[in-house]
mmCIF file of C-alpha atoms in Angstrom:
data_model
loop_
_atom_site.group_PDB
_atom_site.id
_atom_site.type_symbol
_atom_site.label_atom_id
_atom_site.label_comp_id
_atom_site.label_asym_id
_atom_site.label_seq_id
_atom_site.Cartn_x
_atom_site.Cartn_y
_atom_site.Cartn_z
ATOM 1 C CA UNK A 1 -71.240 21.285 38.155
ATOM 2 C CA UNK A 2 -71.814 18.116 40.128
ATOM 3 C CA UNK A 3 -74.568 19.072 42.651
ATOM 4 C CA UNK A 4 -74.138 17.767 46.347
ATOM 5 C CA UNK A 5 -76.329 14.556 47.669
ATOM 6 C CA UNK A 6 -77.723 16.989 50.085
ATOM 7 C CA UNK A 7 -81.394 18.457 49.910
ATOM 8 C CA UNK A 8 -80.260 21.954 50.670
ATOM 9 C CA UNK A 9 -84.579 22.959 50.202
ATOM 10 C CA UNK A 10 -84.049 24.351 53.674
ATOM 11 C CA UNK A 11 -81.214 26.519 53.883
ATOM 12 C CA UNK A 12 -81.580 27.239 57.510
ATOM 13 C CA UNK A 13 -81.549 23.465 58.755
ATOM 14 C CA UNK A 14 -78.775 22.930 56.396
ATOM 15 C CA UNK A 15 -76.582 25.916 57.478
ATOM 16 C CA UNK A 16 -76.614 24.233 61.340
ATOM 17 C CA UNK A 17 -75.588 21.208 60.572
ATOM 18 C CA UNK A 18 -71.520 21.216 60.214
ATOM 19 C CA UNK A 19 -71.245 17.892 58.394
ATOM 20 C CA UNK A 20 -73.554 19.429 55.586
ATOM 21 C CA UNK A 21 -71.772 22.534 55.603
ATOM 22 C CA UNK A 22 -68.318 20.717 55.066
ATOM 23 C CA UNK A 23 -70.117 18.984 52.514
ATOM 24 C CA UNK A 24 -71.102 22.204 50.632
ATOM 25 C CA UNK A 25 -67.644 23.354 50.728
ATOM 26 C CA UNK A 26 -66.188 19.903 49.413
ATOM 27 C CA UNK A 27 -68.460 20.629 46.155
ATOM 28 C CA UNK A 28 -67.417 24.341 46.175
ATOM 29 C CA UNK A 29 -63.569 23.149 46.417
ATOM 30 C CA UNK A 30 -64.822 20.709 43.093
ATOM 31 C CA UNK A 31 -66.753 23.476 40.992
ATOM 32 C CA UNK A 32 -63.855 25.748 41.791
ATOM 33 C CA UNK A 33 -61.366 23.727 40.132
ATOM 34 C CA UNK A 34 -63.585 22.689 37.453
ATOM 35 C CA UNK A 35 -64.262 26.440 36.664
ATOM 36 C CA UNK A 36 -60.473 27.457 37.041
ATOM 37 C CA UNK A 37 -59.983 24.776 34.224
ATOM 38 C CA UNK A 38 -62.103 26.394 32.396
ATOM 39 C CA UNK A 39 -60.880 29.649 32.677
ATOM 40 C CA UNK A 40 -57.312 28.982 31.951
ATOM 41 C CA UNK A 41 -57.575 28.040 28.386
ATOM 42 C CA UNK A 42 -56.183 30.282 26.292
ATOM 43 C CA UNK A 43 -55.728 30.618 22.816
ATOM 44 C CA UNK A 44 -52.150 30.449 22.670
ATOM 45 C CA UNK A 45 -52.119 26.591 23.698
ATOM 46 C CA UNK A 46 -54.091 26.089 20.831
ATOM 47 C CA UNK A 47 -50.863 27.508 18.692
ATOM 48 C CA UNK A 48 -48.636 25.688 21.190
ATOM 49 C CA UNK A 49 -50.630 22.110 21.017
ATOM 50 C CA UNK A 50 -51.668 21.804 17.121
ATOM 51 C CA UNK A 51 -49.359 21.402 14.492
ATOM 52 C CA UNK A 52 -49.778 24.889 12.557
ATOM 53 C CA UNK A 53 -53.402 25.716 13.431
ATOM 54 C CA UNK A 54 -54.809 28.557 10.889
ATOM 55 C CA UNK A 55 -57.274 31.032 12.066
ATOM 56 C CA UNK A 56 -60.243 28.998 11.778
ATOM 57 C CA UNK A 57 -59.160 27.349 14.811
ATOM 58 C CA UNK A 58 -58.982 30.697 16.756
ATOM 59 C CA UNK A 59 -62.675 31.195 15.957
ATOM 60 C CA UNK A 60 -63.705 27.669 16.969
ATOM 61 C CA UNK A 61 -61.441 28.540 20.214
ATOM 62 C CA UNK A 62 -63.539 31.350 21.117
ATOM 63 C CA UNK A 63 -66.737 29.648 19.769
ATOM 64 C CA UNK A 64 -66.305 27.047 22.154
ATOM 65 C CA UNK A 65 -64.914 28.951 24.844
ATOM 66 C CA UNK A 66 -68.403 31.435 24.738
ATOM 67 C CA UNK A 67 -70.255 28.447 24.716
ATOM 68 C CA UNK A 68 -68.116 26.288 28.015
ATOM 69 C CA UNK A 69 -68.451 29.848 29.658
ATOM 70 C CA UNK A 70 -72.327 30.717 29.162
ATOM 71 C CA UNK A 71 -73.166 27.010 30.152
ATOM 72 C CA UNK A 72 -70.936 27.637 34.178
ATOM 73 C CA UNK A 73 -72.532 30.635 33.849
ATOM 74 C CA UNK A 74 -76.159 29.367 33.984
ATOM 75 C CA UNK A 75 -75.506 26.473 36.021
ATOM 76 C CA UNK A 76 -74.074 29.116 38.792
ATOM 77 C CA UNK A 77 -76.946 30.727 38.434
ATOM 78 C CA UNK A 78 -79.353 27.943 39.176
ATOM 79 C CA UNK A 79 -81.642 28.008 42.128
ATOM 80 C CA UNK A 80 -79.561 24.851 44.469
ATOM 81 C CA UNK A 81 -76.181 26.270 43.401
ATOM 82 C CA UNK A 82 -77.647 29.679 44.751
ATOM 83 C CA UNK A 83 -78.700 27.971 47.495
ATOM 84 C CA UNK A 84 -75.823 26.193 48.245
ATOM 85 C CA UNK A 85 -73.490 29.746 48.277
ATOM 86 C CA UNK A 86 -76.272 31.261 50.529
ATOM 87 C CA UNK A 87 -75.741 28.479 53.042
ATOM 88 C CA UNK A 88 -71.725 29.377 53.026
ATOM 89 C CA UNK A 89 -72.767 32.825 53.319
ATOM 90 C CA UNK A 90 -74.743 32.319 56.192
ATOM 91 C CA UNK A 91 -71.855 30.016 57.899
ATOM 92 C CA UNK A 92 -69.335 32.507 57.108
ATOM 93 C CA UNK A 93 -67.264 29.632 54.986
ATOM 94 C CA UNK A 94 -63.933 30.895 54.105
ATOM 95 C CA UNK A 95 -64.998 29.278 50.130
ATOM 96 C CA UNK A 96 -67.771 31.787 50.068
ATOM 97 C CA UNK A 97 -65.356 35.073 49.508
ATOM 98 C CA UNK A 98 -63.120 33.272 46.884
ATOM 99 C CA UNK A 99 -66.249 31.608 45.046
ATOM 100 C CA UNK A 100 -67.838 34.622 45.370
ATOM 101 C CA UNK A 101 -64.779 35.837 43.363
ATOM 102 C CA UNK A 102 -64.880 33.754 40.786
ATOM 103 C CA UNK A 103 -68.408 33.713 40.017
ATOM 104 C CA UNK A 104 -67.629 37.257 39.239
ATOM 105 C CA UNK A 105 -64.397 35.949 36.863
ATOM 106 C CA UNK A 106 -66.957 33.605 34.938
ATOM 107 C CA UNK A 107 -69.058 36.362 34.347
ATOM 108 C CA UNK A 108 -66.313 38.622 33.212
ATOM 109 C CA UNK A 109 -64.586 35.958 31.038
ATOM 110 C CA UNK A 110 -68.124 35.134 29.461
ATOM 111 C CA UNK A 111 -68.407 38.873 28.574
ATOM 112 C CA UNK A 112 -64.981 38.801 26.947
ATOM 113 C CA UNK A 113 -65.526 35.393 25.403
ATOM 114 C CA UNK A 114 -68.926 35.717 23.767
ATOM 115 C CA UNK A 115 -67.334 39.682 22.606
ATOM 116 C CA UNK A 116 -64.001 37.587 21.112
ATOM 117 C CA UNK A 117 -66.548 35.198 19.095
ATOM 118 C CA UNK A 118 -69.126 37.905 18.007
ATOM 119 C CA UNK A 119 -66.614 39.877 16.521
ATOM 120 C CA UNK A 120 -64.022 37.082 14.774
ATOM 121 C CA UNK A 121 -67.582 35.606 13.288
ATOM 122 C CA UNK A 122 -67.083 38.147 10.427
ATOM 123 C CA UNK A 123 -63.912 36.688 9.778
ATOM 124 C CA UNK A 124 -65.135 33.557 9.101
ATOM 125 C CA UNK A 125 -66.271 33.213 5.369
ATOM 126 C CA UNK A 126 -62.487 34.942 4.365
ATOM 127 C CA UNK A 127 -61.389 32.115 6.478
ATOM 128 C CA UNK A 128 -63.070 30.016 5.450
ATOM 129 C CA UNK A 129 -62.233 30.789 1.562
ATOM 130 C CA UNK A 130 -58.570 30.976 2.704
ATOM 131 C CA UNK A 131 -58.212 27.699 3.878
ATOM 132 C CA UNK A 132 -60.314 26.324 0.890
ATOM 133 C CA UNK A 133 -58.426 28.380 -2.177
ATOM 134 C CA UNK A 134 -57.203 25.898 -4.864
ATOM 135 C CA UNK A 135 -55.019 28.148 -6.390
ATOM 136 C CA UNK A 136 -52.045 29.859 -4.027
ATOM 137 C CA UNK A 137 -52.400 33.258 -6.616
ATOM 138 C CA UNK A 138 -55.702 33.717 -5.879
ATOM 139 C CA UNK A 139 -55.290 34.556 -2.293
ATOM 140 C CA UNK A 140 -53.599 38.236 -3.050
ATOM 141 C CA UNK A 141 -57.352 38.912 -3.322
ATOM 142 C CA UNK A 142 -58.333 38.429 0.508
ATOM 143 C CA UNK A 143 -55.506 40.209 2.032
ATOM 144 C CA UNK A 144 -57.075 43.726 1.643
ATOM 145 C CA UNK A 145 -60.181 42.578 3.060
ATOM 146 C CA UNK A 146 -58.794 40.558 5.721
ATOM 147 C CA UNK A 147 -56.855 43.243 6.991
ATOM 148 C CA UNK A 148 -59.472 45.685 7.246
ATOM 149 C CA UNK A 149 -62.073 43.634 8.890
ATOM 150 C CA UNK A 150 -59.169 43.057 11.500
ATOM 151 C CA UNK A 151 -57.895 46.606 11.912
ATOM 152 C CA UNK A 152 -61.989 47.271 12.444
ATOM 153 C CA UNK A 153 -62.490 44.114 14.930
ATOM 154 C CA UNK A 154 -59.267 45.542 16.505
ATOM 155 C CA UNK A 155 -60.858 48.913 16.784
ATOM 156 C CA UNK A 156 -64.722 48.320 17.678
ATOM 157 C CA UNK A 157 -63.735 44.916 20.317
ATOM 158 C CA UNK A 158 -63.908 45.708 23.359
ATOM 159 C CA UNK A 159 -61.517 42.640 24.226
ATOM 160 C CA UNK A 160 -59.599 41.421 21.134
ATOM 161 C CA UNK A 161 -57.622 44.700 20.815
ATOM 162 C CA UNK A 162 -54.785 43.694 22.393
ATOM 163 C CA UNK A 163 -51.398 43.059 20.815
ATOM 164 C CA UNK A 164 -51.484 39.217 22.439
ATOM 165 C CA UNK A 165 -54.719 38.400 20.528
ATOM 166 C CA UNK A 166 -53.676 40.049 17.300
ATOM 167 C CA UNK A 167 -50.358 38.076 17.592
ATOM 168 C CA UNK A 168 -52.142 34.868 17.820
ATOM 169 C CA UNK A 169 -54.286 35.656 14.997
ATOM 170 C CA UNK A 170 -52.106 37.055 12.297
ATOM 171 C CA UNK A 171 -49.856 33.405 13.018
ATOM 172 C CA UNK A 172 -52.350 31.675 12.299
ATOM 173 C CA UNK A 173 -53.355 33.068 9.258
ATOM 174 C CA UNK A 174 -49.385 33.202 8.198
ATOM 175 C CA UNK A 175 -49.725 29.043 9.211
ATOM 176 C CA UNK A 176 -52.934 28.986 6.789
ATOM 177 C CA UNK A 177 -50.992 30.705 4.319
ATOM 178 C CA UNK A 178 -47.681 28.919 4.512
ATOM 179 C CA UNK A 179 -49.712 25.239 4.292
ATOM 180 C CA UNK A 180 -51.077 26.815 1.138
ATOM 181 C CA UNK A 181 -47.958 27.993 -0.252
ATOM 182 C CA UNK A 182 -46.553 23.821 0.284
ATOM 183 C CA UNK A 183 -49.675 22.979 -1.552
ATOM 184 C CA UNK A 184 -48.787 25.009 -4.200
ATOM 185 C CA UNK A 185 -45.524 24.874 -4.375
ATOM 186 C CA UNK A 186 -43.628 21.656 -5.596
ATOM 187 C CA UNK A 187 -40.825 20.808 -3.417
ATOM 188 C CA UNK A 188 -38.773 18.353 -6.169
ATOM 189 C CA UNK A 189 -38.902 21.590 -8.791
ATOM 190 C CA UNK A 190 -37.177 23.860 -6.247
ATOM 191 C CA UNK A 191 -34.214 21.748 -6.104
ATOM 192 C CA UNK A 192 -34.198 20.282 -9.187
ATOM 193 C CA UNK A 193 -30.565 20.877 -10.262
ATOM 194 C CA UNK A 194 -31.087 22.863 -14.184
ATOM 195 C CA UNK A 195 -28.917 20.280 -16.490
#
C-alpha cells in the first residue's frame, strides 16, 4: 500500500490541517481499491480464464491468495497506516467507517484463505501424482484416496465446505483427468474405420 508523502509522526498537527486530511483520504480511496482487487479473486475465474486448469491450480490459487492476503494484512497493520486511520478517526472522515470495514474483510478473507490452503495442502502429493501418471490405468488407484481426503477436508474446513468450492475442485480434477485420458488415448485408433 503506497504510503502518503505526508509525515503523519504527529497525528494531532496532521488531523488540523484539511489539505493533509484530504490527502489521507486520497490514499485510503487508493488502498481501498487495491484491497477490493484483492479480495475479489475467486477461484472460479481461474476455471473461467485457463484452458482446463486441474486441481493443482486451485491449490496454487489459494496458496497465493493466503499469501496476497497475509502481506495487506501486515501492511494494515503497520504503525503509519495505523496512524493514518487514527487521523480519519479523529476528523470523523466518512473513509474511516468503510475502511474500517474492510480492514475487518481482509482479516476475515485471510482467515478463510490461509484455512482453504492449509487444508487443500494434503491434497497436493495425489495431485501432484495425478497430473504426473504415465499410464491413464494407473490412476483407478488415487480415486479412493482422493475422495476421502476431500470428504474429510470437506468435513474438518471450516471454509471449503461449501458446495461452490467442492464444485470447483472436483472440475478440475475431472479437467486433470480428461487431459490424461487424451494422453492416453489415441485419437486416429478411435476412428480408424476396421477394413
Amino acid at each position: 500500500l503506497p504510503l502518503p508523502p505526508i509525515d503523519v509522526a504527529s497525528i494531532e498537527r496532521v488531523a488540523r490541517d484539511k489539505d493533509m486530511v484530504r490527502v489521507l483520504e486520497t490514499a485510503v480511496a487508493t488502498w481501498t481499491r487495491q484491497i477490493k482487487n484483492v479480495l475479489k479473486t475467486d477461484p472460479e475465474h481461474v476455471l473461467k480464464s485457463s484452458e482446463r486448469p486441474g486441481p493443482l491450480a486451485e491449490l496454487e490459487f489459494w496458496r497465493l491468495k493466503a499469501s496476497n492476503l497475509l502481506s495487506v494484512q501486515k501492511q494494515l497493520q503497520g504503525e503509519n497506516v495505523r496512524k493514518v486511520i487514527r487521523v480519519l478517526d479523529m476528523t470523523k472522515s466518512t473513509y474511516y467507517p468503510a475502511f474500517n470495514r474492510l480492514t475487518k474483510e481482509v482479516a476475515t478473507a485471510c482467515a478463510e484463505a490461509t484455512d482453504n490452503s492449509k487444508y487443500l495442502k494434503t491434497l497436493e502429493s495425489t495431485f501432484t501424482r495425478m497430473h504426473a501418471c504415465a499410464h491413464f490405468p494407473d490412476l483407478v488407484s488415487e480415486f479412493r484416496p482422493t475422495i476421502h481426503l476431500i470428504m474429510l477436508i470437506w468435513k474438518h474446513s471450516r471454509h471449503y465446505n461449501t458446495s461452490g468450492r467442492l464444485v470447483i475442485l472436483i472440475r478440475e480434477i475431472c479437467n486433470e483427468l480428461i487431459e490424461q485420458a487424451r494422453h492416453y488415448v489415441d485419437a486416429r485408433s478411435i476412428f480408424a474405420l476396421d477394413a
